[in-house]
Amino acid sequence: MSTPTRGTQSDGGAAAGRTPEVDRPGADAAAPAERDPDGGRADDGTGTAQPRRGRFARWARHRQDLTVLGVFLLAAVWVTSQHWADPSGRVAALYSSDPAQVQFFLAHSVRVVLHGEFPFFTEQFNYPDGVNLMANTAILALGIPMVPVTLLFGPAVTFVLLVTLGLAGTAAAWYFVLSRHVVRSPLAAAVGGWFCGFSPAMLSHANWHPNIISQFLLPFIVWRVLVITRSRRPYRDGALLALLVTGQAFINEEILLFTALACGVFLLAVVAQRPALWSAAWRPLGKAVATCTLIAGTLLAYPLYIQFAGPMAYHGLSDAVRDYGNDIAAFFAPGSPTLGGDQGANANLAPNYSEENAFFGWSLSLVAVGIVLWLRREPLIRALAVTGAFFAVLSLGERISWWERELVTGPWEWLVRLPLLDAVVPTRFGLITTVVVGLLLAYAVERSRSLPVEPRTLRSLTVAGLVLVLLPIAPMPLAVTSRPPVPAFITADRWRGYVGPDQTLVPIPVPSMGNTHGMRWAAATNLDFKIPGGYFLAPRNGNTGDPGRFGGRPSGMGRLLEEVASTGRVPALDDRRRRRSLDELRHWRAAILVLPVGQHHAEPLRRTVEQLVGPGRRELDVWVWDVRALTDRPA
């Protein structure tokens, strides 16, 4: 059974608006429904070519598109409005580590462009071991185009801009693909695009992960995959797909892997229903996939070599996130950053507030099931249902639970150690189900137009249904909290009088997963100085090839100062502890230690550091310890 014909011929020869592998093999593209073959002029029956309404229809369509895109952009600004009020002084509530890490990566992009720095590895943090940036989602495809913004306004502004454009851009991309290739109804395309761009899962990640919500290439990747199943130019279409794949690899590889898996499951579900389609699809599909693999493989070969075999490469995620899974109940609760959301009620239904990858609410969950039952005779709907359900189950993780009560072992238990899948956070499979639900909503709105109901009544019922399912999960402004400013000692470049090119500035506390302010200091200078430690993924104990963990080699001094920062208690240190701390400072090639005067528990931290390296002195808004005389000595 075919999907609605949009009336334009696709690049690959499939009828645009049809899902190519669901239509009957060899079907010709339908004649254009809203375009004139002669470019907008037609014979009026008198033999004279007259202007037709085509150009006015096209202009109306463009205005319609601009209106939809404007709504998406306004919604994205609404969601990020609390951040825009003070990008440098506000950060996502609850967790501030990921934004600091992303800002560090944005500053790295500046160094790549201005200084020709190696893009896939850096020693500017976790010195001297460094960090494998290909294994840490350095978002080069986002950071490099944003270099002018970062230079003019700083990485904090760039971060908020990326979040805003990620939400609006993803919604707009899905709207474009749906409206041009899948459905006739602009409302259907807008609803599908809206949900794909502003779903609870996207809102959850918007606070912390611009790389995850920047999914504007995915609709085009999915469409190109469907096109190549019936392509008349498989080599060209394979090359186009390769370019899209390469671009997405430098935004987020995990989302690219999800897209590939989802396309595979969807196509298998289609072929299982209509095996005859395989005979027409396998030749162009094979040629296009081979072309894509060759080109994308060539372009990505070296970056992937660095990622998996280069310095500080790791194999497999940290145990801290490997078993992240959704609770079944999470699919029936509204997301925290939505109109009907309850952050307290959602506390134990997701691994944390940055990973609410389901949370559709009761009404939408029931309506999604109802859509499948209603349109169950269509192979496309059945394939979408299989795809969404399959990844919803995987998103439950290794242990399937209902309201925190463990029920059974999940299938992820047997997949988690497979290559590539061992680097996946399972709860994020819910992002695939989110897209499936968005497509089901678009198809439901489209199919409702053919119901035997009076038009005015039909419009009222459609609007009422959309309000029922979308209002409880309508996006709200993301919650923020204040964060300490970058010290004037850093912004005024006073540090330059102390720190040489191969030395480090050591923020107090030492940068780690829970203390990332020092990373923001470095990012504010476009990484002009190195720091030890930081928040990143690296092999355990710094041994390339080991399983991953958050942070570098364990640091005795780092743990000591972190404990003082959290408790406010000053320990009594013996000579052995002092010698070990000095050894670490020498290993880091430390030039100065810097403690902001306004740091929480600043006085206990100052007294602890004085036990280690002697008295410091206040300079502007920080305490400074010049340790070059200590660290330049031979160990």
XYZ file of C-alpha atoms in Angstrom:
635
model
C 0.000 0.000 0.000
C 1.477 3.306 -1.052
C 1.963 6.423 0.978
C 0.533 9.658 -0.465
C 2.213 10.862 -3.633
C 3.573 14.361 -3.234
C 3.912 14.823 -6.941
C 7.623 15.480 -7.524
C 10.279 13.191 -8.897
C 13.069 12.352 -6.485
C 16.717 12.445 -7.453
C 16.905 8.694 -7.280
C 13.932 8.130 -9.557
C 11.436 7.300 -6.834
C 8.219 9.209 -6.592
C 8.803 11.885 -4.016
C 6.319 11.571 -1.246
C 6.255 7.809 -1.445
C 8.447 5.680 0.665
C 10.243 4.023 -2.273
C 10.519 0.511 -0.901
C 6.885 0.400 0.131
C 5.479 1.262 -3.299
C 5.137 -1.419 -5.890
C 8.371 -2.050 -7.823
C 8.718 -0.126 -11.042
C 5.904 2.307 -10.317
C 6.353 5.559 -12.166
C 6.378 8.899 -10.451
C 3.039 10.591 -10.394
C 2.521 13.685 -12.459
C 3.166 16.884 -10.546
C 0.097 17.909 -8.615
C 0.894 21.505 -7.796
C 3.547 22.427 -10.351
C 3.150 23.230 -14.027
C 5.491 21.358 -16.366
C 6.141 24.490 -18.385
C 7.320 26.485 -15.432
C 4.079 28.170 -14.458
C 2.498 28.972 -17.842
C -0.161 26.971 -19.671
C -2.360 27.172 -22.733
C -5.742 28.696 -21.968
C -7.407 26.959 -24.889
C -6.940 29.877 -27.302
C -3.418 28.949 -28.265
C -1.846 31.691 -26.157
C 0.310 30.835 -23.167
C -1.013 32.667 -20.113
C 0.458 33.064 -16.650
C -1.141 30.641 -14.305
C -1.625 30.580 -10.599
C 1.429 28.359 -10.177
C 3.732 31.177 -9.231
C 1.214 32.493 -6.716
C 0.795 29.001 -5.310
C 4.555 28.705 -4.982
C 4.767 32.074 -3.232
C 1.979 31.016 -0.888
C 3.904 27.825 -0.187
C 7.068 29.777 0.563
C 5.197 32.050 2.964
C 3.734 28.999 4.603
C 7.198 27.479 5.009
C 8.590 30.701 6.429
C 5.737 30.877 8.917
C 6.372 27.334 10.123
C 10.125 27.937 10.383
C 9.483 31.192 12.241
C 7.315 29.331 14.771
C 10.077 26.756 15.257
C 12.678 29.466 15.803
C 10.485 31.385 18.250
C 9.840 28.169 20.165
C 13.579 27.456 20.359
C 14.245 30.980 21.648
C 11.454 30.491 24.205
C 13.022 27.244 25.396
C 16.480 28.836 25.760
C 15.251 32.246 26.963
C 16.650 31.841 30.485
C 20.056 31.083 29.012
C 19.918 34.020 26.592
C 19.301 36.403 29.502
C 22.927 35.830 30.578
C 24.802 33.172 28.552
C 28.047 33.528 30.512
C 26.482 33.741 33.950
C 23.833 31.023 33.683
C 24.071 27.312 33.152
C 21.718 24.356 33.188
C 20.351 23.583 36.622
C 21.590 20.439 38.374
C 24.527 19.652 36.062
C 27.077 22.171 34.798
C 29.818 19.808 33.645
C 28.652 19.049 30.110
C 28.207 22.715 29.069
C 31.728 23.457 30.313
C 33.071 20.531 28.299
C 31.259 21.651 25.147
C 32.560 25.197 25.572
C 36.061 23.784 25.845
C 35.553 21.924 22.561
C 34.251 25.097 20.904
C 37.391 26.918 21.972
C 39.418 24.042 20.525
C 37.751 24.658 17.150
C 39.083 28.210 17.302
C 42.615 26.870 17.726
C 42.111 24.469 14.836
C 41.118 27.323 12.516
C 43.471 30.060 13.726
C 46.530 28.057 14.738
C 46.240 24.923 12.632
C 46.109 22.762 15.741
C 45.580 19.028 15.270
C 41.791 18.618 15.384
C 41.495 15.100 16.803
C 43.723 15.244 19.894
C 44.711 17.925 22.385
C 47.045 18.421 25.334
C 45.355 21.634 26.441
C 43.600 19.707 29.177
C 44.551 16.533 31.031
C 48.141 17.610 30.463
C 50.502 15.859 29.824
C 48.479 12.774 28.768
C 46.031 14.741 26.651
C 42.552 13.820 25.415
C 41.413 11.897 22.352
C 38.853 14.318 20.912
C 37.470 11.904 18.318
C 36.470 9.663 21.216
C 34.899 12.616 23.066
C 32.511 14.147 20.511
C 34.439 17.347 19.888
C 31.617 18.575 17.544
C 34.033 19.906 14.930
C 31.245 20.122 12.343
C 29.448 22.570 14.655
C 32.396 24.304 16.290
C 34.368 25.205 13.177
C 31.507 27.031 11.379
C 30.844 28.874 14.659
C 34.429 30.118 15.079
C 33.510 33.744 14.179
C 30.766 33.735 16.832
C 33.098 32.201 19.420
C 35.783 34.793 18.697
C 33.365 37.708 18.898
C 31.167 36.671 21.808
C 32.850 33.736 23.544
C 32.074 30.020 23.772
C 29.202 30.493 26.254
C 27.197 32.449 23.666
C 28.074 29.928 20.967
C 26.828 27.122 23.208
C 23.386 28.717 23.660
C 23.202 29.573 19.959
C 23.928 25.952 19.032
C 21.193 24.728 21.358
C 18.712 27.181 19.860
C 19.608 26.316 16.277
C 19.747 22.600 17.097
C 16.131 22.535 18.253
C 14.765 24.782 15.500
C 16.975 23.279 12.802
C 15.991 19.697 13.578
C 12.289 20.569 13.520
C 12.747 22.509 10.268
C 14.671 19.678 8.592
C 11.988 17.128 9.400
C 9.299 19.546 8.230
C 11.119 20.028 4.924
C 11.538 16.306 4.241
C 8.005 15.451 5.330
C 6.362 18.261 3.381
C 8.376 17.680 0.214
C 8.499 13.896 0.108
C 6.074 12.226 2.481
C 2.779 14.019 3.162
C 0.579 16.512 1.328
C -0.772 18.327 4.364
C 1.427 21.185 5.628
C -0.141 20.720 9.047
C 0.889 17.060 9.079
C 4.468 17.971 8.169
C 4.549 20.755 10.759
C 3.249 18.446 13.514
C 5.806 15.769 12.660
C 8.627 18.303 12.500
C 7.519 19.942 15.742
C 7.575 16.706 17.701
C 10.920 15.570 16.263
C 12.458 18.933 17.190
C 10.762 19.702 20.511
C 9.985 16.308 22.026
C 10.643 15.825 25.758
C 13.790 13.884 24.884
C 15.153 16.768 22.810
C 14.311 19.257 25.558
C 16.082 17.093 28.113
C 19.284 17.030 26.079
C 19.027 20.715 25.159
C 20.380 21.763 28.553
C 23.593 19.829 28.128
C 24.110 18.181 24.720
C 23.933 20.386 21.601
C 25.682 17.578 19.728
C 22.735 15.230 20.400
C 19.951 17.667 19.539
C 21.638 18.871 16.334
C 19.857 16.282 14.203
C 19.202 18.439 11.153
C 21.133 16.071 8.856
C 19.231 12.970 9.955
C 16.021 13.512 7.933
C 18.099 13.899 4.792
C 20.170 10.813 5.607
C 17.007 8.785 6.155
C 15.459 10.041 2.934
C 18.596 9.320 0.904
C 18.654 5.774 2.311
C 15.073 5.278 1.140
C 15.830 6.830 -2.247
C 18.744 4.523 -3.008
C 16.509 1.443 -2.724
C 15.078 2.420 -6.142
C 17.730 4.788 -7.406
C 18.454 5.151 -11.101
C 21.771 6.786 -10.240
C 23.006 4.682 -7.331
C 26.620 5.839 -7.512
C 25.686 9.500 -7.357
C 23.116 8.907 -4.621
C 25.646 6.839 -2.679
C 28.133 9.712 -2.914
C 25.539 12.194 -1.610
C 24.752 9.871 1.273
C 28.468 9.574 2.049
C 28.803 13.345 2.413
C 25.847 13.479 4.792
C 27.230 10.586 6.818
C 30.650 12.233 7.062
C 29.136 15.494 8.262
C 27.053 13.742 10.905
C 30.105 11.789 12.109
C 31.691 15.097 13.148
C 28.531 16.156 15.004
C 27.728 12.963 16.896
C 28.660 9.418 15.938
C 26.234 7.811 18.368
C 23.256 9.484 16.673
C 24.661 8.399 13.290
C 24.852 4.804 14.523
C 21.260 5.028 15.780
C 20.153 6.296 12.378
C 21.878 3.434 10.567
C 20.358 0.859 12.918
C 16.891 2.388 12.611
C 17.061 2.414 8.801
C 18.186 -1.212 8.833
C 15.381 -2.368 11.121
C 12.797 -0.375 9.156
C 13.886 -1.799 5.780
C 13.917 -5.327 7.165
C 10.395 -4.808 8.508
C 9.249 -3.631 5.077
C 10.892 -6.499 3.198
C 9.472 -9.020 5.656
C 5.997 -7.841 4.666
C 6.662 -7.524 0.941
C 9.585 -9.785 -0.048
C 9.127 -8.992 -3.741
C 10.491 -5.505 -3.120
C 13.919 -6.971 -2.451
C 14.356 -8.135 -6.038
C 14.010 -4.561 -7.288
C 15.938 -2.927 -4.464
C 19.036 -5.010 -3.874
C 21.023 -3.922 -6.957
C 20.732 -0.128 -6.573
C 20.956 -0.494 -2.798
C 24.143 -2.553 -3.041
C 25.788 -0.142 -5.488
C 24.851 2.933 -3.467
C 25.902 1.440 -0.133
C 29.226 0.306 -1.602
C 29.822 3.804 -2.967
C 28.857 5.407 0.331
C 31.098 3.026 2.269
C 34.058 3.703 -0.018
C 33.778 7.494 0.053
C 32.768 7.911 3.691
C 35.283 5.263 4.716
C 38.045 7.149 2.913
C 37.079 10.492 4.432
C 36.715 9.071 7.944
C 39.508 6.488 7.911
C 42.140 8.610 9.636
C 39.809 10.233 12.212
C 38.430 6.803 13.112
C 41.957 5.409 13.375
C 42.752 8.133 15.898
C 39.520 7.424 17.747
C 40.008 3.675 18.118
C 43.790 3.216 17.944
C 45.279 6.643 18.603
C 46.651 8.013 21.878
C 44.223 7.909 24.826
C 41.769 5.723 22.880
C 39.429 3.614 24.982
C 37.277 0.588 24.197
C 33.826 0.573 25.748
C 32.029 3.082 27.922
C 32.478 3.651 31.610
C 30.522 1.305 33.845
C 28.877 4.448 35.244
C 26.743 4.877 32.093
C 26.815 1.470 30.396
C 23.674 0.281 32.202
C 21.704 3.524 31.830
C 18.183 2.461 30.896
C 14.638 3.810 30.898
C 11.980 2.639 33.295
C 8.862 1.448 31.432
C 6.877 4.053 33.346
C 9.034 6.765 31.773
C 7.093 6.404 28.519
C 3.865 7.455 30.262
C 5.113 10.471 32.239
C 5.553 13.993 30.781
C 9.153 15.153 30.526
C 10.527 17.424 33.237
C 11.082 20.476 30.953
C 7.463 20.428 29.695
C 4.201 22.083 30.708
C 2.907 18.951 32.447
C 6.274 17.738 33.694
C 7.100 17.018 37.323
C 10.819 16.891 38.007
C 10.318 15.247 41.384
C 8.037 12.529 40.031
C 10.500 11.753 37.239
C 13.488 11.457 39.555
C 13.889 7.680 39.372
C 12.386 6.951 35.955
C 15.506 7.983 33.994
C 19.232 7.737 34.762
C 19.315 11.517 35.313
C 17.582 14.662 34.103
C 19.840 14.969 31.065
C 18.734 11.518 29.834
C 14.935 11.711 29.798
C 14.769 9.935 26.462
C 11.108 8.847 26.597
C 8.482 10.724 28.677
C 5.733 11.010 26.064
C 2.929 11.216 28.608
C -0.134 8.981 28.881
C -2.183 10.695 26.188
C 0.482 10.597 23.481
C 1.514 7.023 24.327
C -2.071 5.820 24.004
C -2.679 7.859 20.849
C 0.490 6.471 19.238
C -0.762 2.928 19.862
C -4.166 3.973 18.558
C -2.630 5.325 15.340
C -0.897 2.011 14.732
C -4.139 0.094 15.279
C -6.073 2.490 13.057
C -3.588 2.362 10.149
C -2.388 -1.177 10.753
C -3.253 -2.272 7.191
C -0.491 -0.060 5.781
C 2.918 -1.780 5.532
C 4.660 1.513 6.227
C 2.841 1.995 9.533
C 3.547 -1.583 10.580
C 7.253 -1.113 9.754
C 7.357 2.114 11.776
C 5.629 0.383 14.683
C 8.152 -2.464 14.666
C 11.044 0.000 14.538
C 9.723 2.154 17.373
C 8.880 -0.800 19.603
C 12.206 -2.527 18.955
C 14.269 0.445 20.071
C 11.912 1.267 22.930
C 12.681 -2.184 24.358
C 16.425 -1.711 23.863
C 16.216 1.651 25.637
C 15.104 -0.149 28.819
C 18.691 -1.325 29.306
C 20.041 -4.504 30.813
C 17.360 -4.730 33.514
C 13.745 -3.977 32.610
C 11.879 -2.250 35.426
C 8.457 -0.777 36.170
C 8.395 2.084 38.665
C 11.873 1.086 39.883
C 10.874 -2.547 40.430
C 13.053 -4.883 38.369
C 11.039 -7.304 36.255
C 13.248 -9.253 33.839
C 16.586 -9.155 32.076
C 16.447 -7.015 28.953
C 17.850 -7.951 25.518
C 20.462 -5.239 25.902
C 22.226 -7.594 28.326
C 23.280 -9.732 25.332
C 24.167 -6.828 23.030
C 26.071 -4.471 25.281
C 29.487 -6.050 24.660
C 29.298 -6.115 20.866
C 31.704 -3.830 18.960
C 30.340 -0.292 18.534
C 27.348 -1.107 20.729
C 29.681 -1.193 23.727
C 30.021 2.594 23.278
C 26.262 3.260 23.267
C 24.222 4.666 26.145
C 21.121 2.403 25.888
C 18.574 4.885 27.212
C 19.229 7.006 24.111
C 17.639 4.378 21.878
C 14.486 6.164 22.992
C 15.454 8.953 20.596
C 14.669 6.593 17.705
C 11.246 5.846 19.162
C 10.724 9.604 19.457
C 11.244 10.089 15.718
C 8.910 7.164 14.974
C 6.193 8.755 17.101
C 6.693 12.042 15.249
C 6.236 10.276 11.911
C 3.140 8.464 13.169
C 1.626 11.798 14.193
C 2.349 13.219 10.742
C 0.747 10.239 9.013
C -2.281 10.353 11.337
C -2.939 14.011 10.529
C -2.498 13.265 6.824
C -4.793 10.238 6.833
C -7.459 12.034 8.855
C -8.176 14.213 5.815
C -9.778 11.234 4.086
C -12.178 10.419 6.901
C -15.892 10.667 6.006
C -16.453 13.643 8.315
C -17.702 17.141 7.553
C -14.593 19.379 7.009
C -15.315 21.821 9.828
C -15.930 18.995 12.277
C -12.812 17.211 11.057
C -10.668 20.294 11.627
C -12.065 20.705 15.124
C -11.421 17.067 15.985
C -7.883 17.235 14.572
C -7.019 20.336 16.587
C -8.568 18.847 19.730
C -6.574 15.645 19.289
C -3.312 17.540 18.801
C -3.974 19.639 21.888
C -4.714 16.485 23.870
C -1.410 14.835 22.981
C 0.943 17.817 22.616
C -0.168 20.322 25.257
C 0.925 18.228 28.288
C 4.426 17.974 26.776
C 4.610 21.529 25.428
C 8.142 22.924 25.877
C 8.915 25.265 28.743
C 12.025 27.422 29.286
C 14.949 25.317 30.427
C 15.793 25.663 34.111
C 19.060 27.455 34.838
C 21.218 28.402 37.778
C 23.903 31.016 38.246
C 27.544 30.092 37.971
C 30.629 31.980 39.143
C 32.182 34.290 36.558
C 35.554 33.607 35.014
C 38.037 35.354 37.344
C 39.344 38.761 36.305
C 42.823 37.303 36.818
C 42.095 35.151 33.763
C 40.144 37.619 31.620
C 42.693 40.387 32.245
C 45.515 38.080 31.108
C 47.410 38.423 34.386
C 48.181 34.705 34.208
C 50.425 35.290 31.171
C 53.166 36.631 33.400
C 53.510 33.200 35.000
C 52.585 30.406 32.589
C 54.871 29.374 29.726
C 53.886 27.423 26.586
C 54.757 24.038 28.104
C 53.508 24.741 31.597
C 50.077 24.442 33.185
C 47.802 26.640 35.216
C 46.277 24.498 37.969
C 42.761 25.623 38.998
C 41.769 24.856 42.577
C 39.979 22.466 42.895
C 41.739 20.491 40.167
C 39.382 20.122 37.148
C 37.357 16.929 37.182
C 33.870 15.682 36.319
C 32.427 17.564 39.283
C 34.673 20.647 39.089
C 34.708 22.091 35.581
C 35.095 25.820 36.262
C 38.769 25.603 35.321
C 37.758 24.310 31.898
C 35.606 27.415 31.422
C 38.574 29.590 32.348
C 40.686 27.965 29.656
C 37.849 28.173 27.112
C 37.485 31.903 27.816
C 41.085 32.381 26.613
C 40.579 30.073 23.575
C 42.780 27.516 25.366
C 45.865 29.711 25.508
C 46.979 27.854 28.644
C 47.030 24.175 29.547
C 45.341 22.645 32.580
C 45.659 19.247 34.244
C 42.646 17.006 34.668
C 39.209 17.854 33.316
C 35.937 16.218 32.369
C 36.265 13.796 29.455
C 36.337 10.096 28.611
C 39.686 8.349 28.642
C 41.079 4.847 29.140
C 41.431 3.764 32.736
C 44.759 4.771 34.231
C 45.719 6.427 30.938
C 46.494 3.118 29.204
C 45.390 3.286 25.567
C 42.875 0.569 24.717
C 41.537 0.059 28.247
C 37.813 0.477 28.979
C 36.697 4.072 29.285
C 36.203 6.112 32.428
C 35.470 9.750 33.214
C 38.683 11.627 33.823
C 42.351 10.818 33.482
C 44.803 9.117 35.792
C 43.729 9.138 39.439
C 45.172 12.163 41.231
C 45.857 12.136 44.948
C 46.062 15.916 45.084
C 42.900 16.219 43.009
C 40.945 13.935 45.345
C 42.294 15.755 48.403
C 41.222 19.203 47.205
C 37.866 17.893 45.954
C 37.135 16.513 49.416
C 38.051 19.828 51.048
C 35.863 21.702 48.539
C 32.872 19.518 49.364
C 33.285 19.243 53.156
C 35.115 22.413 54.171
C 37.368 20.417 56.492
C 41.112 21.101 56.473
C 43.120 17.884 56.844
C 46.454 17.660 58.616
C 49.033 16.700 55.966
C 52.277 14.874 56.599
C 55.541 15.081 54.641
C 54.660 11.990 52.600
C 51.431 13.626 51.353
C 53.332 16.813 50.509
C 55.991 14.937 48.525
C 53.351 13.097 46.508
C 51.536 16.345 45.734
C 54.782 17.959 44.608
C 55.470 14.962 42.370
C 52.077 15.508 40.741
C 52.738 19.197 40.255
C 56.032 18.348 38.571
C 54.284 15.779 36.390
C 51.810 18.485 35.341
C 54.642 21.020 34.863
C 52.622 23.392 37.001
C 53.521 27.080 36.918
C 50.840 28.470 39.222
C 47.924 27.304 41.333
C 44.857 29.569 41.193
C 42.000 29.696 43.725
C 39.130 32.189 43.239
C 38.420 34.218 46.336
C 34.703 33.528 45.864
C 35.114 29.759 45.536
C 32.902 27.695 47.844
C 34.969 26.813 50.929
C 37.761 29.041 49.630
C 39.349 29.503 53.065
C 39.726 25.756 53.841
C 41.081 25.245 50.331
C 43.599 28.077 50.772
C 44.854 26.658 54.063
C 45.142 23.168 52.551
C 47.164 24.405 49.556
C 49.435 26.372 51.892
C 50.274 23.132 53.692
C 51.320 21.670 50.344
C 53.309 24.470 48.697
C 53.569 27.319 51.158
C 51.853 30.711 51.354
C 50.182 32.286 48.339
C 49.324 35.866 47.555
C 46.145 37.552 46.456
C 46.069 39.040 42.980
C 42.849 40.674 41.787
C 40.078 38.164 42.619
C 42.167 35.027 43.150
C 44.827 33.509 45.378
C 47.956 32.616 43.419
C 50.757 30.205 44.292
C 53.803 30.501 42.056
C 55.292 27.001 42.159
C 57.773 27.263 39.305
C 60.692 27.117 41.712
C 59.327 23.834 43.078
C 58.308 22.150 39.849
C 61.456 23.088 37.925
C 63.543 21.070 40.327
C 64.456 17.529 39.284
C 62.140 14.907 40.746
